[in-house]
Amino acid sequence: MLYAALKTLHLVSIIVWVGGMVFAHFYLRPAVAGLNPPERLRLMNDVLGRFFRDVLGAALITLATGLWMIGRIAKATVQAGGQFSMPLDWTLMSLLGSVMVIIFLVIRFRFYPQLARSVADQSWQSAGAALARIRSMVSLNLALGTFIVVFTLLY
């Protein structure tokens, strides 16, 4: 029962993270493209601030539940007298998921503060550059997240 609850929490966290990236990249960004830079950049700063706060929690939950599930299976296998060997899909999921967390942390703690400062200073060119960096890194994370989901479902 606990394993099922943690797996559900793991999947919901991934849905929030990857789904939020899909929404921001494919729906929000094009919808605000017609706004003047000050309005667009203020709106994106506000939305991303809220999203990144929640993604930080989702990323930590995803890591914690993933590690717990792997550890639980490994422990049960060893206690039963077997030898634990992590499956390829779990290995790939763990490795690329960790890369995604690192990319997110760079976005959240390096580029988002640049965006927020530039918006506060009304430095629209600098804010646009910071947002462009965020967008490119979010695109990379979205590609990695999509690959992980597709690979683990098809493997």
Backbone as a printed PyTorch tensor [residue, N CA C, xyz], in Angstrom:
tensor([[[  0.8250,  -1.2040,   0.0000],
         [  0.0000,   0.0000,   0.0000],
         [  0.8630,   1.2600,   0.0000]],

        [[  1.9120,   1.2770,   0.8380],
         [  2.7940,   2.4300,   0.8900],
         [  3.5110,   2.6240,  -0.4490]],

        [[  3.9550,   1.5100,  -1.0400],
         [  4.6430,   1.5790,  -2.3290],
         [  3.7160,   2.2070,  -3.3840]],

        [[  2.4660,   1.7690,  -3.4130],
         [  1.5010,   2.3030,  -4.3860],
         [  1.2560,   3.7890,  -4.1460]],

        [[  1.1740,   4.1980,  -2.9070],
         [  0.9630,   5.6130,  -2.5880],
         [  2.1590,   6.4530,  -3.0280]],

        [[  3.3720,   5.9550,  -2.7700],
         [  4.5650,   6.6970,  -3.1670],
         [  4.7270,   6.7360,  -4.6890]],

        [[  4.3820,   5.6380,  -5.3450],
         [  4.4450,   5.6230,  -6.8180],
         [  3.4390,   6.6210,  -7.3970]],

        [[  2.2670,   6.6970,  -6.8000],
         [  1.2620,   7.6670,  -7.2440],
         [  1.7670,   9.0910,  -7.0440]],

        [[  2.3370,   9.3650,  -5.8910],
         [  2.8990,  10.6850,  -5.6130],
         [  4.0270,  11.0070,  -6.6030]],

        [[  4.8500,  10.0140,  -6.9040],
         [  5.9400,  10.1520,  -7.8800],
         [  5.3720,  10.5610,  -9.2510]],

        [[  4.3530,   9.8450,  -9.6970],
         [  3.7670,  10.1250, -11.0110],
         [  3.0370,  11.4640, -11.0530]],

        [[  2.3260,  11.8080,  -9.9980],
         [  1.6330,  13.1000,  -9.9560],
         [  2.6480,  14.2490, -10.0050]],

        [[  3.7460,  14.1080,  -9.3100],
         [  4.7930,  15.1390,  -9.3450],
         [  5.3530,  15.3000, -10.7540]],

        [[  5.5630,  14.1960, -11.4420],
         [  6.0560,  14.2460, -12.8200],
         [  5.0220,  14.8990, -13.7360]],

        [[  3.7620,  14.5670, -13.5330],
         [  2.6980,  15.1660, -14.3490],
         [  2.6590,  16.6760, -14.1570]],

        [[  2.7680,  17.1330, -12.9130],
         [  2.7790,  18.5760, -12.6350],
         [  3.9500,  19.2380, -13.3470]],

        [[  5.1310,  18.6490, -13.2210],
         [  6.3480,  19.2250, -13.8030],
         [  6.3120,  19.2190, -15.3310]],

        [[  6.1440,  18.0520, -15.9240],
         [  6.1710,  17.9550, -17.3860],
         [  4.9400,  18.6270, -17.9890]],

        [[  3.7950,  18.4400, -17.3780],
         [  2.5780,  19.0820, -17.8820],
         [  2.6650,  20.5920, -17.8250]],

        [[  3.2660,  21.1010, -16.7680],
         [  3.4520,  22.5520, -16.6580],
         [  4.3750,  23.0860, -17.7330]],

        [[  5.4230,  22.3180, -18.0500],
         [  6.3310,  22.7460, -19.1230],
         [  5.6100,  22.7530, -20.4650]],

        [[  4.7880,  21.7480, -20.7150],
         [  4.0090,  21.7070, -21.9670],
         [  3.0910,  22.9190, -22.0340]],

        [[  2.3770,  23.1960, -20.9530],
         [  1.4680,  24.3470, -20.9370],
         [  2.2090,  25.6580, -21.2000]],

        [[  3.2880,  25.8670, -20.4680],
         [  4.0330,  27.1260, -20.6060],
         [  4.6300,  27.2780, -21.9950]],

        [[  5.2010,  26.2060, -22.5140],
         [  5.9210,  26.2890, -23.7880],
         [  4.9920,  26.3620, -24.9980]],

        [[  3.9520,  25.5550, -24.9990],
         [  3.1070,  25.4520, -26.1940],
         [  1.8270,  26.2710, -26.1510]],

        [[  1.4220,  26.7420, -24.9770],
         [  0.1590,  27.4810, -24.8810],
         [  0.3260,  28.8850, -24.3310]],

        [[  0.9890,  29.0140, -23.1890],
         [  1.1450,  30.3350, -22.5820],
         [  2.0530,  31.2330, -23.4140]],

        [[  3.2370,  30.7400, -23.7550],
         [  4.2160,  31.5500, -24.4870],
         [  3.6470,  32.0900, -25.8000]],

        [[  3.0310,  31.2450, -26.6320],
         [  2.4600,  31.8080, -27.8700],
         [  1.3060,  32.7840, -27.6060]],

        [[  0.5390,  32.5410, -26.5430],
         [ -0.6090,  33.4090, -26.2550],
         [ -0.1810,  34.8080, -25.8330]],

        [[  0.9700,  34.9300, -25.1670],
         [  1.4100,  36.2380, -24.7010],
         [  2.3760,  36.9110, -25.6770]],

        [[  2.7090,  36.2390, -26.7630],
         [  3.6970,  36.7750, -27.7150],
         [  3.2740,  38.1240, -28.2910]],

        [[  1.9960,  38.3740, -28.3960],
         [  1.5130,  39.6330, -28.9580],
         [  1.4940,  40.7930, -27.9820]],

        [[  1.7530,  40.5350, -26.7170],
         [  1.7650,  41.6140, -25.7310],
         [  3.0370,  42.4410, -25.8660]],

        [[  2.9610,  43.6800, -25.4240],
         [  4.1600,  44.5220, -25.3870],
         [  5.1450,  43.9300, -24.3870]],

        [[  6.4450,  44.1110, -24.6240],
         [  7.4470,  43.5010, -23.7350],
         [  7.2180,  43.7320, -22.2440]],

        [[  6.9110,  44.9340, -21.7820],
         [  6.7130,  45.0790, -20.3290],
         [  5.5980,  44.1900, -19.7780]],

        [[  4.4740,  44.1420, -20.4770],
         [  3.3510,  43.3190, -19.9940],
         [  3.6870,  41.8350, -20.1020]],

        [[  4.2600,  41.4270, -21.2200],
         [  4.6040,  40.0250, -21.4380],
         [  5.6220,  39.5540, -20.4020]],

        [[  6.6600,  40.3370, -20.1900],
         [  7.7240,  39.9220, -19.2760],
         [  7.2660,  39.9330, -17.8220]],

        [[  6.4240,  40.8920, -17.4460],
         [  5.8660,  40.8870, -16.0810],
         [  4.9980,  39.6440, -15.8630]],

        [[  4.1460,  39.3480, -16.8510],
         [  3.2670,  38.1860, -16.7390],
         [  4.0830,  36.8960, -16.6620]],

        [[  5.0500,  36.7350, -17.5450],
         [  5.8680,  35.5160, -17.5350],
         [  6.6680,  35.3990, -16.2380]],

        [[  7.1820,  36.5030, -15.7310],
         [  7.9070,  36.4940, -14.4610],
         [  7.0000,  35.9960, -13.3350]],

        [[  5.7730,  36.5050, -13.2900],
         [  4.8350,  36.1030, -12.2400],
         [  4.4520,  34.6340, -12.3790]],

        [[  4.0990,  34.2150, -13.5830],
         [  3.6930,  32.8250, -13.8100],
         [  4.8520,  31.8740, -13.5130]],

        [[  6.0360,  32.1910, -14.0230],
         [  7.1800,  31.3100, -13.8040],
         [  7.5900,  31.2550, -12.3370]],

        [[  7.4600,  32.3610, -11.6360],
         [  7.7660,  32.3480, -10.2040],
         [  6.8920,  31.3550,  -9.4590]],

        [[  5.6150,  31.3560,  -9.7570],
         [  4.6860,  30.4170,  -9.1140],
         [  4.9780,  28.9820,  -9.5580]],

        [[  5.1840,  28.8140, -10.8580],
         [  5.4430,  27.4800, -11.3980],
         [  6.7400,  26.8980, -10.8350]],

        [[  7.7960,  27.6890, -10.8160],
         [  9.0810,  27.1850, -10.3350],
         [  9.0330,  26.8220,  -8.8540]],

        [[  8.2450,  27.5370,  -8.0750],
         [  8.0710,  27.1920,  -6.6640],
         [  7.4690,  25.7930,  -6.5430]],

        [[  6.4480,  25.5310,  -7.3320],
         [  5.7900,  24.2290,  -7.2730],
         [  6.6540,  23.1290,  -7.8940]],

        [[  7.3960,  23.4600,  -8.9520],
         [  8.2700,  22.4690,  -9.5710],
         [  9.4010,  22.0840,  -8.6210]],

        [[  9.8800,  23.0160,  -7.8350],
         [ 10.9160,  22.6760,  -6.8590],
         [ 10.3940,  21.5780,  -5.9300]],

        [[  9.1860,  21.7380,  -5.4490],
         [  8.5810,  20.6980,  -4.6140],
         [  8.3790,  19.4010,  -5.3800]],

        [[  7.8770,  19.5120,  -6.6130],
         [  7.6440,  18.3120,  -7.4230],
         [  8.9470,  17.5750,  -7.7180]],

        [[  9.9970,  18.3120,  -8.0290],
         [ 11.2880,  17.6840,  -8.3300],
         [ 11.8280,  16.9600,  -7.0990]],

        [[ 11.7230,  17.5890,  -5.9370],
         [ 12.2070,  16.9550,  -4.7030],
         [ 11.3770,  15.7190,  -4.3540]],

        [[ 10.0700,  15.8170,  -4.5550],
         [  9.2050,  14.6570,  -4.3020],
         [  9.5330,  13.5370,  -5.2800]],

        [[  9.7440,  13.8800,  -6.5470],
         [ 10.0810,  12.8740,  -7.5520],
         [ 11.3760,  12.1590,  -7.1880]],

        [[ 12.4000,  12.9240,  -6.8040],
         [ 13.6730,  12.3130,  -6.4040],
         [ 13.5060,  11.4260,  -5.1710]],

        [[ 12.8520,  11.9520,  -4.1570],
         [ 12.7080,  11.2080,  -2.9000],
         [ 11.9080,   9.9250,  -3.0880]],

        [[ 10.7880,  10.0040,  -3.7830],
         [  9.9710,   8.8090,  -3.9710],
         [ 10.6640,   7.8080,  -4.8900]],

        [[ 11.3510,   8.3000,  -5.9200],
         [ 12.0820,   7.3950,  -6.8140],
         [ 13.1710,   6.6470,  -6.0730]],

        [[ 13.9600,   7.3690,  -5.2850],
         [ 15.0180,   6.7230,  -4.5080],
         [ 14.4410,   5.7440,  -3.4970]],

        [[ 13.3550,   6.1220,  -2.8650],
         [ 12.7310,   5.2330,  -1.8790],
         [ 12.2480,   3.9560,  -2.5430]],

        [[ 11.5810,   4.0710,  -3.6990],
         [ 11.0740,   2.8710,  -4.3790],
         [ 12.2130,   1.9570,  -4.8240]],

        [[ 13.2790,   2.5240,  -5.3810],
         [ 14.4260,   1.7130,  -5.7910],
         [ 15.0430,   1.0380,  -4.5630]],

        [[ 15.2300,   1.8060,  -3.5000],
         [ 15.8010,   1.2490,  -2.2820],
         [ 14.9580,   0.1390,  -1.6840]],

        [[ 13.6610,   0.3170,  -1.7180],
         [ 12.7630,  -0.6890,  -1.1520],
         [ 12.8430,  -1.9960,  -1.9350]],

        [[ 12.8280,  -1.8910,  -3.2600],
         [ 12.9200,  -3.0920,  -4.0940],
         [ 14.2880,  -3.7610,  -3.9200]],

        [[ 15.3390,  -2.9550,  -3.8880],
         [ 16.6910,  -3.5030,  -3.7060],
         [ 16.7990,  -4.2290,  -2.3670]],

        [[ 16.2860,  -3.6180,  -1.3180],
         [ 16.3460,  -4.2160,   0.0220],
         [ 15.5570,  -5.5180,   0.0690]],

        [[ 14.3580,  -5.5140,  -0.5000],
         [ 13.5260,  -6.7240,  -0.4960],
         [ 14.1870,  -7.8450,  -1.3010]],

        [[ 14.8200,  -7.4950,  -2.3990],
         [ 15.4980,  -8.5010,  -3.2270],
         [ 16.6610,  -9.1320,  -2.4690]],

        [[ 17.4720,  -8.3050,  -1.8360],
         [ 18.6300,  -8.7950,  -1.0760],
         [ 18.1700,  -9.6260,   0.1270]],

        [[ 17.1310,  -9.1590,   0.8190],
         [ 16.6240,  -9.8980,   1.9780],
         [ 16.0570, -11.2560,   1.5820]],

        [[ 15.5760, -11.3590,   0.3480],
         [ 15.0370, -12.6320,  -0.1440],
         [ 16.1470, -13.5440,  -0.6690]],

        [[ 17.3950, -13.0660,  -0.5810],
         [ 18.5190, -13.8840,  -1.0150],
         [ 18.9350, -13.6560,  -2.4550]],

        [[ 18.3170, -12.7100,  -3.1070],
         [ 18.6590, -12.4220,  -4.4990],
         [ 19.7060, -11.3330,  -4.6020]],

        [[ 20.0580, -11.0560,  -5.8220],
         [ 21.0120,  -9.9770,  -6.0920],
         [ 20.2720,  -8.9160,  -6.8910]],

        [[ 20.2700,  -7.7030,  -6.3780],
         [ 19.5530,  -6.6200,  -7.0520],
         [ 20.3830,  -6.0820,  -8.2100]],

        [[ 19.7470,  -5.9930,  -9.3490],
         [ 20.3390,  -5.3640, -10.5280],
         [ 19.2870,  -4.4140, -11.0840]],

        [[ 19.6020,  -3.1480, -11.0900],
         [ 18.6130,  -2.1580, -11.4940],
         [ 18.3120,  -2.3010, -12.9860]],

        [[ 17.0300,  -2.3750, -13.3550],
         [ 16.6590,  -2.4890, -14.7640],
         [ 17.0990,  -1.2540, -15.5670]],

        [[ 17.2820,  -1.4370, -16.8690],
         [ 17.7440,  -0.3620, -17.7380],
         [ 16.8200,   0.8480, -17.6820]],

        [[ 15.5080,   0.6200, -17.7080],
         [ 14.5920,   1.7650, -17.7030],
         [ 14.6850,   2.5390, -16.3900]],

        [[ 14.8790,   1.8700, -15.2770],
         [ 15.0470,   2.5660, -14.0040],
         [ 16.3510,   3.3470, -13.9860]],

        [[ 17.4040,   2.7340, -14.5350],
         [ 18.7080,   3.4010, -14.5830],
         [ 18.6200,   4.6710, -15.4220]],

        [[ 18.0190,   4.5460, -16.5930],
         [ 17.8700,   5.7020, -17.4820],
         [ 16.9900,   6.7710, -16.8470]],

        [[ 15.8980,   6.3350, -16.2420],
         [ 14.9900,   7.2660, -15.5770],
         [ 15.7150,   8.0120, -14.4580]],

        [[ 16.4850,   7.3030, -13.6720],
         [ 17.2140,   7.9210, -12.5580],
         [ 18.2660,   8.9000, -13.0580]],

        [[ 19.0260,   8.4850, -14.0580],
         [ 20.0940,   9.3320, -14.5820],
         [ 19.5300,  10.5910, -15.2430]],

        [[ 18.6190,  10.4170, -16.1820],
         [ 18.0730,  11.5800, -16.8930],
         [ 17.1920,  12.4340, -15.9930]],

        [[ 16.4860,  11.8150, -15.0540],
         [ 15.7050,  12.5850, -14.0850],
         [ 16.5990,  13.4630, -13.2310]],

        [[ 17.7480,  12.9380, -12.8440],
         [ 18.7110,  13.7400, -12.0700],
         [ 19.2570,  14.8930, -12.9040]],

        [[ 19.5070,  14.6420, -14.1830],
         [ 19.9470,  15.7110, -15.0870],
         [ 18.8640,  16.7820, -15.1860]],

        [[ 17.6100,  16.3560, -15.2730],
         [ 16.5090,  17.3190, -15.3290],
         [ 16.4530,  18.1770, -14.0770]],

        [[ 16.6680,  17.5800, -12.9230],
         [ 16.6490,  18.3420, -11.6700],
         [ 17.7790,  19.3720, -11.6770]],

        [[ 18.9600,  18.9690, -12.1260],
         [ 20.0910,  19.9070, -12.1810],
         [ 19.7770,  21.0640, -13.1280]],

        [[ 19.2300,  20.7480, -14.3000],
         [ 18.8560,  21.8040, -15.2480],
         [ 17.8280,  22.7260, -14.6120]],

        [[ 16.8240,  22.1520, -13.9490],
         [ 15.8160,  22.9780, -13.2980],
         [ 16.4370,  23.8900, -12.2490]],

        [[ 17.3540,  23.3460, -11.4430],
         [ 17.9830,  24.1630, -10.4060],
         [ 18.7660,  25.3280, -11.0060]],

        [[ 19.4040,  25.1070, -12.1460],
         [ 20.0970,  26.2030, -12.8410],
         [ 19.0780,  27.2510, -13.3010]],

        [[ 17.9750,  26.7860, -13.8690],
         [ 16.9290,  27.7150, -14.3030],
         [ 16.4230,  28.5240, -13.1040]],

        [[ 16.0660,  27.8000, -12.0570],
         [ 15.4160,  28.4350, -10.9020],
         [ 16.3380,  29.3680, -10.1260]],

        [[ 17.5830,  28.9780,  -9.9350],
         [ 18.4520,  29.7550,  -9.0520],
         [ 19.4850,  30.6060,  -9.7790]],

        [[ 19.5700,  30.4830, -11.0970],
         [ 20.4780,  31.3510, -11.8520],
         [ 19.7170,  32.2650, -12.8020]],

        [[ 18.9170,  31.6680, -13.6870],
         [ 18.2850,  32.4860, -14.7270],
         [ 16.9860,  33.1590, -14.2840]],

        [[ 16.1880,  32.4920, -13.4500],
         [ 14.9620,  33.1440, -12.9960],
         [ 15.2480,  34.3840, -12.1580]],

        [[ 16.2150,  34.3700, -11.2420],
         [ 16.5270,  35.6140, -10.5130],
         [ 16.9670,  36.7460, -11.4470]],

        [[ 17.6640,  36.4070, -12.5330],
         [ 18.0360,  37.4310, -13.5120],
         [ 16.7900,  38.0260, -14.1470]],

        [[ 15.8400,  37.1680, -14.4960],
         [ 14.5760,  37.6510, -15.0630],
         [ 13.8520,  38.5400, -14.0590]],

        [[ 13.7280,  38.0770, -12.8300],
         [ 13.0020,  38.8380, -11.8020],
         [ 13.6510,  40.1960, -11.5420]],

        [[ 14.9860,  40.2250, -11.4580],
         [ 15.6890,  41.5090, -11.2390],
         [ 15.4880,  42.4480, -12.4240]],

        [[ 15.5920,  41.8950, -13.6190],
         [ 15.4370,  42.7310, -14.8130],
         [ 14.0250,  43.2900, -14.9260]],

        [[ 13.0350,  42.4910, -14.5910],
         [ 11.6440,  42.9770, -14.6090],
         [ 11.4710,  44.0510, -13.5460]],

        [[ 12.0010,  43.8280, -12.3550],
         [ 11.8900,  44.8280, -11.2790],
         [ 12.5730,  46.1380, -11.6680]],

        [[ 13.7000,  46.0280, -12.4000],
         [ 14.4400,  47.2190, -12.8460],
         [ 13.8870,  47.8040, -14.1520]],

        [[ 12.8820,  47.1560, -14.7050],
         [ 12.2870,  47.5360, -15.9880],
         [ 13.3370,  47.5510, -17.1040]],

        [[ 14.2630,  46.6270, -17.0170],
         [ 15.2900,  46.4430, -18.0450],
         [ 14.7840,  45.3510, -18.9810]],

        [[ 13.9580,  45.7650, -19.9540],
         [ 13.2100,  44.8120, -20.7630],
         [ 14.1000,  43.9810, -21.6880]],

        [[ 15.1680,  44.5580, -22.2040],
         [ 16.0610,  43.7930, -23.0720],
         [ 16.7530,  42.6860, -22.2700]],

        [[ 17.2200,  43.0120, -21.0830],
         [ 17.8580,  42.0280, -20.2120],
         [ 16.8530,  40.9620, -19.7700]],

        [[ 15.6440,  41.3780, -19.4710],
         [ 14.5970,  40.4340, -19.0760],
         [ 14.2680,  39.4870, -20.2260]],

        [[ 14.1990,  40.0220, -21.4300],
         [ 13.9380,  39.1840, -22.6060],
         [ 15.0400,  38.1580, -22.8290]],

        [[ 16.2860,  38.5670, -22.6100],
         [ 17.4170,  37.6420, -22.7630],
         [ 17.3560,  36.5350, -21.7100]],

        [[ 17.0260,  36.9000, -20.4700],
         [ 16.9100,  35.8990, -19.4030],
         [ 15.7700,  34.9330, -19.7070]],

        [[ 14.6500,  35.4620, -20.1840],
         [ 13.5150,  34.6080, -20.5260],
         [ 13.8680,  33.6660, -21.6800]],

        [[ 14.6300,  34.1440, -22.6400],
         [ 15.0560,  33.2870, -23.7570],
         [ 15.9320,  32.1410, -23.2540]],

        [[ 16.8260,  32.4100, -22.3030],
         [ 17.6620,  31.3470, -21.7310],
         [ 16.7930,  30.3380, -20.9810]],

        [[ 15.8280,  30.8460, -20.2330],
         [ 14.9130,  29.9640, -19.5080],
         [ 14.1600,  29.0830, -20.4950]],

        [[ 13.6580,  29.6950, -21.5510],
         [ 12.8820,  28.9470, -22.5450],
         [ 13.7080,  27.8320, -23.1770]],

        [[ 14.9620,  28.1130, -23.5140],
         [ 15.7820,  27.0800, -24.1500],
         [ 16.0730,  25.9340, -23.1830]],

        [[ 16.2930,  26.2580, -21.9200],
         [ 16.5630,  25.1950, -20.9460],
         [ 15.2920,  24.4110, -20.6020]],

        [[ 14.1640,  25.0900, -20.5770],
         [ 12.8910,  24.3940, -20.3710],
         [ 12.6220,  23.4660, -21.5520]],

        [[ 12.9520,  23.9070, -22.7580],
         [ 12.7800,  23.0440, -23.9400],
         [ 13.6060,  21.7690, -23.8060]],

        [[ 14.8370,  21.9110, -23.3350],
         [ 15.6870,  20.7470, -23.1210],
         [ 15.0850,  19.8250, -22.0660]],

        [[ 14.6320,  20.3900, -20.9600],
         [ 14.0250,  19.5700, -19.9130],
         [ 12.7430,  18.9040, -20.3930]],

        [[ 11.9700,  19.6030, -21.1830],
         [ 10.7500,  19.0180, -21.7230],
         [ 11.0790,  17.8430, -22.6330]],

        [[ 12.1060,  17.9830, -23.4670],
         [ 12.5290,  16.8770, -24.3360],
         [ 13.0010,  15.6840, -23.5070]],

        [[ 13.8040,  15.9520, -22.4820],
         [ 14.2790,  14.8620, -21.6170],
         [ 13.1140,  14.1820, -20.8950]],

        [[ 12.2090,  14.9780, -20.3340],
         [ 11.0630,  14.4160, -19.6270],
         [ 10.1790,  13.5840, -20.5280]],

        [[  9.9440,  14.0670, -21.7350],
         [  9.1280,  13.3180, -22.6960],
         [  9.8210,  12.0140, -23.0740]],

        [[ 11.1290,  12.0860, -23.3160],
         [ 11.8840,  10.8790, -23.6490],
         [ 11.7970,   9.8480, -22.5300]],

        [[ 11.9630,  10.2970, -21.2850],
         [ 11.9010,   9.3730, -20.1460],
         [ 10.5400,   8.6850, -20.0980]],

        [[  9.4730,   9.4520, -20.2250],
         [  8.1260,   8.8780, -20.1480],
         [  7.9170,   7.8690, -21.2790]],

        [[  8.2510,   8.2530, -22.4980],
         [  8.0500,   7.3560, -23.6470],
         [  8.9090,   6.1090, -23.5130]],

        [[ 10.1850,   6.2790, -23.1640],
         [ 11.0770,   5.1250, -23.0390],
         [ 10.5990,   4.1540, -21.9690]],

        [[ 10.2360,   4.6810, -20.7980],
         [  9.8370,   3.7720, -19.7160],
         [  8.5040,   3.0930, -20.0130]],

        [[  7.6370,   3.7330, -20.7650],
         [  6.3700,   3.0800, -21.1200],
         [  6.5470,   2.0370, -22.2100]],

        [[  7.4890,   2.2440, -23.1200],
         [  7.6820,   1.3160, -24.2280],
         [  8.7020,   0.2210, -23.9330]],

        [[  9.5340,   0.4150, -22.9260],
         [ 10.6030,  -0.5500, -22.6510],
         [ 10.0730,  -1.8070, -22.0090]]])
